[in-house]
Short mmCIF file of C-alpha atoms and ligand atoms in Angstrom, two decimals:
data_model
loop_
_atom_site.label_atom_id
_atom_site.label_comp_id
_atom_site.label_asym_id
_atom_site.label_seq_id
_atom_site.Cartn_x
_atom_site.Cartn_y
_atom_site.Cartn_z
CA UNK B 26 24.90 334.56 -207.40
CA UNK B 27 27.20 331.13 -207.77
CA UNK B 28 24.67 328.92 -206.27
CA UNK B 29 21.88 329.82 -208.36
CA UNK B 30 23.29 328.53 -211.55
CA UNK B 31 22.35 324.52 -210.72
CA UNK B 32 18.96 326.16 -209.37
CA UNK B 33 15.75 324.79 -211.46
CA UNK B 34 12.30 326.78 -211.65
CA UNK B 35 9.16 325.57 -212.62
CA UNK B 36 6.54 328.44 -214.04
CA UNK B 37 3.10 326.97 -213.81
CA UNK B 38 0.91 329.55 -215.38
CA UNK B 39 -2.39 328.93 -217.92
CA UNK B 40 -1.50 332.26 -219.97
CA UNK B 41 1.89 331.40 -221.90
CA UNK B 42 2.35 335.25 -222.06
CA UNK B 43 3.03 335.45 -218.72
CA UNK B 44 5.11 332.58 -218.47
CA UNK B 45 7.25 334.20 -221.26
CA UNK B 46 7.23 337.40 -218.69
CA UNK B 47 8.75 335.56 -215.80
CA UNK B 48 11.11 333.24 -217.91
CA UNK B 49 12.40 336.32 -219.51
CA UNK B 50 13.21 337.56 -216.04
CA UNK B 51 14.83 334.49 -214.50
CA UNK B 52 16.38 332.60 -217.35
CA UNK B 53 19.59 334.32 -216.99
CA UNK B 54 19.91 332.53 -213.69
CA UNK B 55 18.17 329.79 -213.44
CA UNK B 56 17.23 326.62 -215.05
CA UNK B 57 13.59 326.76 -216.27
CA UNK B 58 10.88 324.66 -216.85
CA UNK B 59 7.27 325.34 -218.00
CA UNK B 60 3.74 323.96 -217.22
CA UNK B 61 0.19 325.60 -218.33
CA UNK B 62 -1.83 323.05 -217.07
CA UNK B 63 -1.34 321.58 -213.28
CA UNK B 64 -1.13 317.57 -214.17
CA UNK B 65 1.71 318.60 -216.16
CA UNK B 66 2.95 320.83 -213.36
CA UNK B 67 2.59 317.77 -210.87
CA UNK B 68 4.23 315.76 -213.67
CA UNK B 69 6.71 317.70 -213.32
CA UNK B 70 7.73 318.31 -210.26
CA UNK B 71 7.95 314.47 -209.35
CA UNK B 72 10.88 314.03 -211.80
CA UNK B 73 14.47 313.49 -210.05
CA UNK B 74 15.78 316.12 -209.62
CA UNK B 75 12.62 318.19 -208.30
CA UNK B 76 12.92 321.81 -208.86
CA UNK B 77 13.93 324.05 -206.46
CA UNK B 78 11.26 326.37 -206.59
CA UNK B 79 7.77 326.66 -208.19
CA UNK B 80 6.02 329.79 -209.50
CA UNK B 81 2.42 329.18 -209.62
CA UNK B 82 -0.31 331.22 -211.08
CA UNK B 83 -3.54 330.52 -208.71
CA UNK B 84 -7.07 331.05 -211.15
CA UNK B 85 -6.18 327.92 -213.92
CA UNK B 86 -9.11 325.89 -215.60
CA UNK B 87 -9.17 322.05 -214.94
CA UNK B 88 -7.05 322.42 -211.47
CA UNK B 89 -5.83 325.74 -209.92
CA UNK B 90 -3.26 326.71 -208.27
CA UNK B 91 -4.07 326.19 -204.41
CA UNK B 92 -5.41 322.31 -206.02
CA UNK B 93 -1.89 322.20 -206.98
CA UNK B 94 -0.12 323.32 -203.94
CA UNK B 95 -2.00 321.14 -201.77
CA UNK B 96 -1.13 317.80 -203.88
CA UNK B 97 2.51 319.02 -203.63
CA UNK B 98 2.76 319.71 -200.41
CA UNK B 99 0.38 316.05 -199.71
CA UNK B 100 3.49 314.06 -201.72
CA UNK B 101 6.29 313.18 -199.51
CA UNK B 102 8.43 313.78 -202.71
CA UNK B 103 7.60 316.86 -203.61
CA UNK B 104 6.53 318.58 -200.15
CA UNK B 105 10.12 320.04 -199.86
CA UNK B 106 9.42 322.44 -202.62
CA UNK B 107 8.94 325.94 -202.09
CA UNK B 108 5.79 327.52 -204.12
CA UNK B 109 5.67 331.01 -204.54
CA UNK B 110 1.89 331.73 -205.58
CA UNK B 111 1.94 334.61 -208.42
CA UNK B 112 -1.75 336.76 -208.07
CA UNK B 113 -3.63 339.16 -209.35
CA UNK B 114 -3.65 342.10 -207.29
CA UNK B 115 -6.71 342.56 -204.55
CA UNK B 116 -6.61 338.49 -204.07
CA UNK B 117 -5.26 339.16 -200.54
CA UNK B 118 -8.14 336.63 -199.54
CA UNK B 119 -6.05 334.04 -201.56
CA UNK B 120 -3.30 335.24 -200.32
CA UNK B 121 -3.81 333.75 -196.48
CA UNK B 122 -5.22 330.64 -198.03
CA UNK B 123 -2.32 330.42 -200.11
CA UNK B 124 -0.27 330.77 -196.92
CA UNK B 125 -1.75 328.15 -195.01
CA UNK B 126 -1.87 325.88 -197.91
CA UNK B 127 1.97 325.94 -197.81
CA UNK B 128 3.42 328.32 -199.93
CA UNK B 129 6.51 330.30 -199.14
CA UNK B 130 5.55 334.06 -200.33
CA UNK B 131 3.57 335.47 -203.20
CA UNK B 132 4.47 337.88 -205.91
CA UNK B 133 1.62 340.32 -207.56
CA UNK B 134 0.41 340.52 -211.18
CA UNK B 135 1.38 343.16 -212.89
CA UNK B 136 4.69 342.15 -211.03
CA UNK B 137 7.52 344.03 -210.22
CA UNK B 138 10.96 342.75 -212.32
CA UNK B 139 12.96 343.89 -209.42
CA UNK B 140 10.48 342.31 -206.61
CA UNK B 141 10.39 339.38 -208.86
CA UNK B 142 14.18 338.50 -208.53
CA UNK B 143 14.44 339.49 -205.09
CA UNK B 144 11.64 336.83 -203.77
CA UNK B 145 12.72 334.01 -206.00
CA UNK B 146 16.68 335.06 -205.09
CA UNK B 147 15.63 334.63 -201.55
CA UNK B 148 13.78 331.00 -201.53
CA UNK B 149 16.40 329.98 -203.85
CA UNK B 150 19.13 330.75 -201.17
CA UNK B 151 16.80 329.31 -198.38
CA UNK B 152 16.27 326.22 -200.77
CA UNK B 153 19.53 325.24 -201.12
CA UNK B 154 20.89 325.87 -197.93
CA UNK B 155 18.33 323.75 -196.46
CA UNK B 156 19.74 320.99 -199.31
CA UNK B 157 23.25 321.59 -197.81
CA UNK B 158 22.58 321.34 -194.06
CA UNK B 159 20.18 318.49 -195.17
CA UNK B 160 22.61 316.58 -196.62
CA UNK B 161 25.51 317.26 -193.87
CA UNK B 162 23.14 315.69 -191.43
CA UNK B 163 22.32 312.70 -193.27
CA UNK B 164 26.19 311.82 -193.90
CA UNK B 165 28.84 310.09 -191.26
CA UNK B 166 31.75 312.52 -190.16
CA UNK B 167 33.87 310.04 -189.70
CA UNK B 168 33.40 307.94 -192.98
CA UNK B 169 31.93 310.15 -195.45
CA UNK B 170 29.18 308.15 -196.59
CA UNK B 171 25.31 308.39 -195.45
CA UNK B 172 24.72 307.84 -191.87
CA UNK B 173 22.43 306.06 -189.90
CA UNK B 174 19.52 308.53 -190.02
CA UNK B 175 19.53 308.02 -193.73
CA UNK B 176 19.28 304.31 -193.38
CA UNK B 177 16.17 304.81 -190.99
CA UNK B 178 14.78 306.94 -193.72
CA UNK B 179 15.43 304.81 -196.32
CA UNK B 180 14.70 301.53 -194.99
CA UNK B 181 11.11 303.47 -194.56
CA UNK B 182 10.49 304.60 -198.19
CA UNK B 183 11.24 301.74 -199.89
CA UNK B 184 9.38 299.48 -197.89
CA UNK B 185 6.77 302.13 -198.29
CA UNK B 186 7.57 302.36 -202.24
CA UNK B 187 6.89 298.18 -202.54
CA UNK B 188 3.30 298.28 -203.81
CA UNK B 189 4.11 296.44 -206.61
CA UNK B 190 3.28 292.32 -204.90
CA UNK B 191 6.13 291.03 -207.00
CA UNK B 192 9.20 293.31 -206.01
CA UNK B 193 11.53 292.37 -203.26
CA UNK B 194 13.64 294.76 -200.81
CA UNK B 195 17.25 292.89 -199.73
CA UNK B 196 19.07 294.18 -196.17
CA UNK B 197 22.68 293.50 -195.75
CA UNK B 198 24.24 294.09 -192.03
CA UNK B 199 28.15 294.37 -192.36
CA UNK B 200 30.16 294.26 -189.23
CA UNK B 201 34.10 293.91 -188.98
CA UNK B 202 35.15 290.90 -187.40
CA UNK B 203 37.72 291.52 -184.34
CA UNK B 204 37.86 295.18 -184.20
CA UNK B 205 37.93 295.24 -181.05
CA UNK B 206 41.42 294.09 -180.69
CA UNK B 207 42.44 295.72 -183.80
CA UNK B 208 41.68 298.56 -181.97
CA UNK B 209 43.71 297.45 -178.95
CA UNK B 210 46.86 296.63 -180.80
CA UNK B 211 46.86 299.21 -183.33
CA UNK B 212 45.21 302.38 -181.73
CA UNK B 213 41.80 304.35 -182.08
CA UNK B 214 43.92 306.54 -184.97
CA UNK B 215 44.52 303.40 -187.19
CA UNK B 216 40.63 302.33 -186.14
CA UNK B 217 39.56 305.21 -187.68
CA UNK B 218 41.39 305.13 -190.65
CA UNK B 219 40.28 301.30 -191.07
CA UNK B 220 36.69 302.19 -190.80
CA UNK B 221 37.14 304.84 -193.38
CA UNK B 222 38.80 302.59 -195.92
CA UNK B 223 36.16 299.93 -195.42
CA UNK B 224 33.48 302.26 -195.95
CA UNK B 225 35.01 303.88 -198.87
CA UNK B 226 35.10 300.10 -200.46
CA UNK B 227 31.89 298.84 -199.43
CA UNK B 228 30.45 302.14 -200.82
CA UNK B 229 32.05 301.62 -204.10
CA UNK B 230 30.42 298.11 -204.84
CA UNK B 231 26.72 298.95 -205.43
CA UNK B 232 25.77 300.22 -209.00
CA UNK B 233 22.02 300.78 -209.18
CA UNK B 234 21.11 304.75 -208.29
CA UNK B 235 18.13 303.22 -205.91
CA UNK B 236 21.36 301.60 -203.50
CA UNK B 237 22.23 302.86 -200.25
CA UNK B 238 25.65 302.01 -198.60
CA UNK B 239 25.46 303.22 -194.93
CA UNK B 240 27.61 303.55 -191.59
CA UNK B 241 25.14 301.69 -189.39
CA UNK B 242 27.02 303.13 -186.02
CA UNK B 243 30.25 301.80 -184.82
CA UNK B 244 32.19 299.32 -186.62
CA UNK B 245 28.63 298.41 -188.71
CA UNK B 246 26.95 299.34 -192.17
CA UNK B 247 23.99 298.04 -193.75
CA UNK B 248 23.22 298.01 -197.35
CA UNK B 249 19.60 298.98 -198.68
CA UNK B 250 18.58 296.84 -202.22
CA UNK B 251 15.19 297.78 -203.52
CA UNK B 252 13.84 295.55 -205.98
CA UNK B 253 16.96 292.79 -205.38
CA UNK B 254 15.91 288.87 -204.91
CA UNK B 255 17.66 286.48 -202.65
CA UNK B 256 20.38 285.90 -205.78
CA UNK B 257 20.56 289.42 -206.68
CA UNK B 258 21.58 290.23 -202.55
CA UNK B 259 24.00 287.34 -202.75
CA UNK B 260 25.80 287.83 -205.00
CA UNK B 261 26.31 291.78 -203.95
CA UNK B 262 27.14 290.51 -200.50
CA UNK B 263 30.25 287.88 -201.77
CA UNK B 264 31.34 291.28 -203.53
CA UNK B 265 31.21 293.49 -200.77
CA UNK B 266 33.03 290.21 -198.61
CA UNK B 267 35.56 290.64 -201.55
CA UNK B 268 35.97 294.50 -201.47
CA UNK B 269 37.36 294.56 -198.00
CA UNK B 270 39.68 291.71 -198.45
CA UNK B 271 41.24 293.10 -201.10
CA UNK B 272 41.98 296.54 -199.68
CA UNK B 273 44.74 293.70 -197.97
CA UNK B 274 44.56 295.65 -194.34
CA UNK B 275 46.79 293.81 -192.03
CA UNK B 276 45.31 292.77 -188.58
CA UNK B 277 47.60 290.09 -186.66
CA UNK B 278 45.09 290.16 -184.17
CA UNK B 279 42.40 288.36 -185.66
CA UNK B 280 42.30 284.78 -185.51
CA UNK B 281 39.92 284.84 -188.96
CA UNK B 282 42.12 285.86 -191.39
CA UNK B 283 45.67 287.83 -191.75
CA UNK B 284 44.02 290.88 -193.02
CA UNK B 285 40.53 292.66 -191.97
CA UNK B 286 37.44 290.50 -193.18
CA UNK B 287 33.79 291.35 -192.16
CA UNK B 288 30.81 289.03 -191.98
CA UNK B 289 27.85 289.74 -193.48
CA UNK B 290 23.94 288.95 -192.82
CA UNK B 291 21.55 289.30 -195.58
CA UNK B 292 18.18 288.86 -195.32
CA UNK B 293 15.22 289.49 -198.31
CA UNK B 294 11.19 289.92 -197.85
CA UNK B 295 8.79 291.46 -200.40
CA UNK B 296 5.35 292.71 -198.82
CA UNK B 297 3.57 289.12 -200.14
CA UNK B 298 5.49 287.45 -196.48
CA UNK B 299 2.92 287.89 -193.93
CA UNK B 300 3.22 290.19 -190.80
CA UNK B 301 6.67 291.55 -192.76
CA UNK B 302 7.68 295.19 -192.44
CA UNK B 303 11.06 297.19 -192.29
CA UNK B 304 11.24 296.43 -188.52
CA UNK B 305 11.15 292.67 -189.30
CA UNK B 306 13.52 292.78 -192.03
CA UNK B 307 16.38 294.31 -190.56
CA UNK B 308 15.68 291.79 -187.53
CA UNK B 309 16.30 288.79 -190.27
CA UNK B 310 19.16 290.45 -191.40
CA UNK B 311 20.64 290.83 -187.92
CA UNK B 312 20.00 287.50 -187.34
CA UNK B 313 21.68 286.29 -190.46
CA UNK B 314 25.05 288.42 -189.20
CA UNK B 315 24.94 286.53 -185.75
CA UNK B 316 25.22 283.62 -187.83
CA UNK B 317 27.23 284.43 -189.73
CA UNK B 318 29.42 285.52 -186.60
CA UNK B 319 29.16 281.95 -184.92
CA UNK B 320 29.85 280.18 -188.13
CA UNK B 321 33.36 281.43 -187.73
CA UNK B 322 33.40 284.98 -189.65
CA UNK B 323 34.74 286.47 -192.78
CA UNK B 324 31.36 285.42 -194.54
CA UNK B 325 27.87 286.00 -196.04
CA UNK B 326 24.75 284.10 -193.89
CA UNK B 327 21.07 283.96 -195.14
CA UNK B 328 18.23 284.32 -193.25
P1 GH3 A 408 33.24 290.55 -183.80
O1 GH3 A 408 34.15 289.87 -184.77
O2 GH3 A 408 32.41 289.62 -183.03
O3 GH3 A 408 32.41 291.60 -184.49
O4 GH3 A 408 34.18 291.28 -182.74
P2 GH3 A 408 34.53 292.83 -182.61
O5 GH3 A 408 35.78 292.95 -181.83
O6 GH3 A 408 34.54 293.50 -183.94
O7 GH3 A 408 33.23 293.37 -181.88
P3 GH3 A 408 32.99 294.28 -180.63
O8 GH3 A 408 31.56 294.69 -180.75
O9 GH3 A 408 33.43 293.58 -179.36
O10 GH3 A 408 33.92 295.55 -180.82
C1 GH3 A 408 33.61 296.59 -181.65
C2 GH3 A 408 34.69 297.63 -181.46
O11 GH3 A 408 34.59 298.63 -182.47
C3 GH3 A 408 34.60 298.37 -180.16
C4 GH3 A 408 35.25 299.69 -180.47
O12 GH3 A 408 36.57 299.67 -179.98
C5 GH3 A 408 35.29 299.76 -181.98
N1 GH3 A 408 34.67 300.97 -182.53
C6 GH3 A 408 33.35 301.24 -182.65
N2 GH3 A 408 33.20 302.47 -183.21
C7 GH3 A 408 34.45 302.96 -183.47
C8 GH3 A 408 34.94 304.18 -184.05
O13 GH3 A 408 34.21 305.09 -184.45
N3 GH3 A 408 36.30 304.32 -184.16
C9 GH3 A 408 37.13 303.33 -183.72
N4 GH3 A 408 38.44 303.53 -183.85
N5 GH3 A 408 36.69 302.20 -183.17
C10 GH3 A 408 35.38 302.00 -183.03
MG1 MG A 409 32.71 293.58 -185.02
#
């Protein structure tokens, strides 16, 4: 199997015998990790990257397995993560709690090698297809970089993630000024190919991991900064400005500048501003763009 090589298992079993067993079985394959207690299991499984599939034994002392499952599958993080429960045999009881808890199948103890491999094989394939068609429909066909459903979704976890009273969240709106008639003049063909060159360089800029660079829809992206000040967003905004004048893409049509320019609205809140949420953000940063717009184009406005 090709795709299982990347794959990562976590065996979450109390008896380090039979963690050995099932390791033994599936190292070949896959990546493993081990846990014999569930906060370490939990621990675990909230690292980036999550596994891809848990193995988890269901009688442990301090927190069993089903304890387990349910915190997993209560963590937006982690919820994604198949569990196979492994059991004792004549648990079927468990079995259809385990079910409804969650879990994606069940293996019995004393297990089967064969029957072993086959049900992990199988959730592993289901696991990262779902990954796959996951991330095609989070990403732009046109441009190649995340799309406007991932913005939605990110825009919603990190305002959700800002617990911490001091940390701020900027919002950049990027549009392309006078596409319109670089459209008109030059054809939807060389539109196309514009937008993808100005996505490719606005997507370049960011460094931090946490940064999202996104097509917005149309001829507009928006860039997501967790825990970047007013400073921090400015000065990533006059190098975005920056990246798409130097890619040096002539427009005669514009009556901004010889080449294509965007404006740029930025706008930064932390969770201290009263009645602030993502909603309210992205409306300061639209508002900062329209500025931005009147003031004559090719440049960064504040809100
Ligand atoms: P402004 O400087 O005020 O932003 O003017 P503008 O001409 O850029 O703005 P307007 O909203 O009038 O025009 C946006 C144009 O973007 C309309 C459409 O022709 C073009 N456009 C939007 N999406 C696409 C796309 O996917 N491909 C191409 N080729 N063009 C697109
Ligand atoms: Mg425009």
């Amino acid at each position: 199997m090709s795709d299982s090589k990347q794959a990562t298992i976590l065996i979450v079993d109390d008896q380090p015998a039979n963690i050995h067993a099932l390791a033994a079985l599936l190292k070949k394959d896959y990546r493993i990790l081990t846990a014999t207690r569930g906060e370490k299991a939990l621990e675990l499984a909230a690292r980036t990257p999550p596994p891809d599939l848990i193995l988890l034994d269901i009688v442990m002392p301090d927190m069993d397995g089903h304890e387990v499952c349910c915190r997993l599958k209560n963590d937006e993080a982690t919820k994604a993560i198949p569990i196979i429960f492994v059991t004792a045999l004549g648990e079927e009881r468990d079995e259809e709690h385990g079910l409804n808890l969650g879990a994606a199948d069940y293996i019995s103890k004393p297990f089967s090698p064969a029957i072993v491999r086959a049900r992990v094989r199988n959730q592993i394939h289901l696991k990262l297809r779902t990954d796959r068609l996951e991330q095609v429909a989070m990403q732009d066909g046109l441009t190649q970089i995340p799309n406007r459903r991932r913005f939605d979704q990110k825009l919603r976890e990190e305002w959700a993630r800002l617990i911490r009273p001091d940390q701020s969240l900027s919002l950049l709106m990027i549009d392309i000024d006078q596409f319109k008639p670089y459209n008109d003049h030059y054809g939807h063909g060389a539109g196309d190919e514009c937008l993808r060159q100005v996505a490719q360089a606005l997507y370049q800029v960011p460094q931090r991991p946490a940064d999202l660079v996104a097509r917005y829809g149309g001829e507009e992206f928006a860039v997501v900064l967790p825990e970047t000040d007013e400073t921090g967003a400015e000065h990533l905004a006059r190098r975005l400005l920056e990246s798409v004048q130097a890619l040096g893409i002539e427009h005669d049509y514009s009556d901004v500048a010889p080449q294509v320019s965007v404006s740029i609205g930025v706008a930064t809140h932390s969770p201290r501003r009263p009645r602030s949420d993502a909603e309210a953000l992205k409306q300061s940063a639209d508002r900062a763009l329209y500025q931005a717009k009147s003031q004559g184009r090719n440049r960064v406005s504040f809100e």
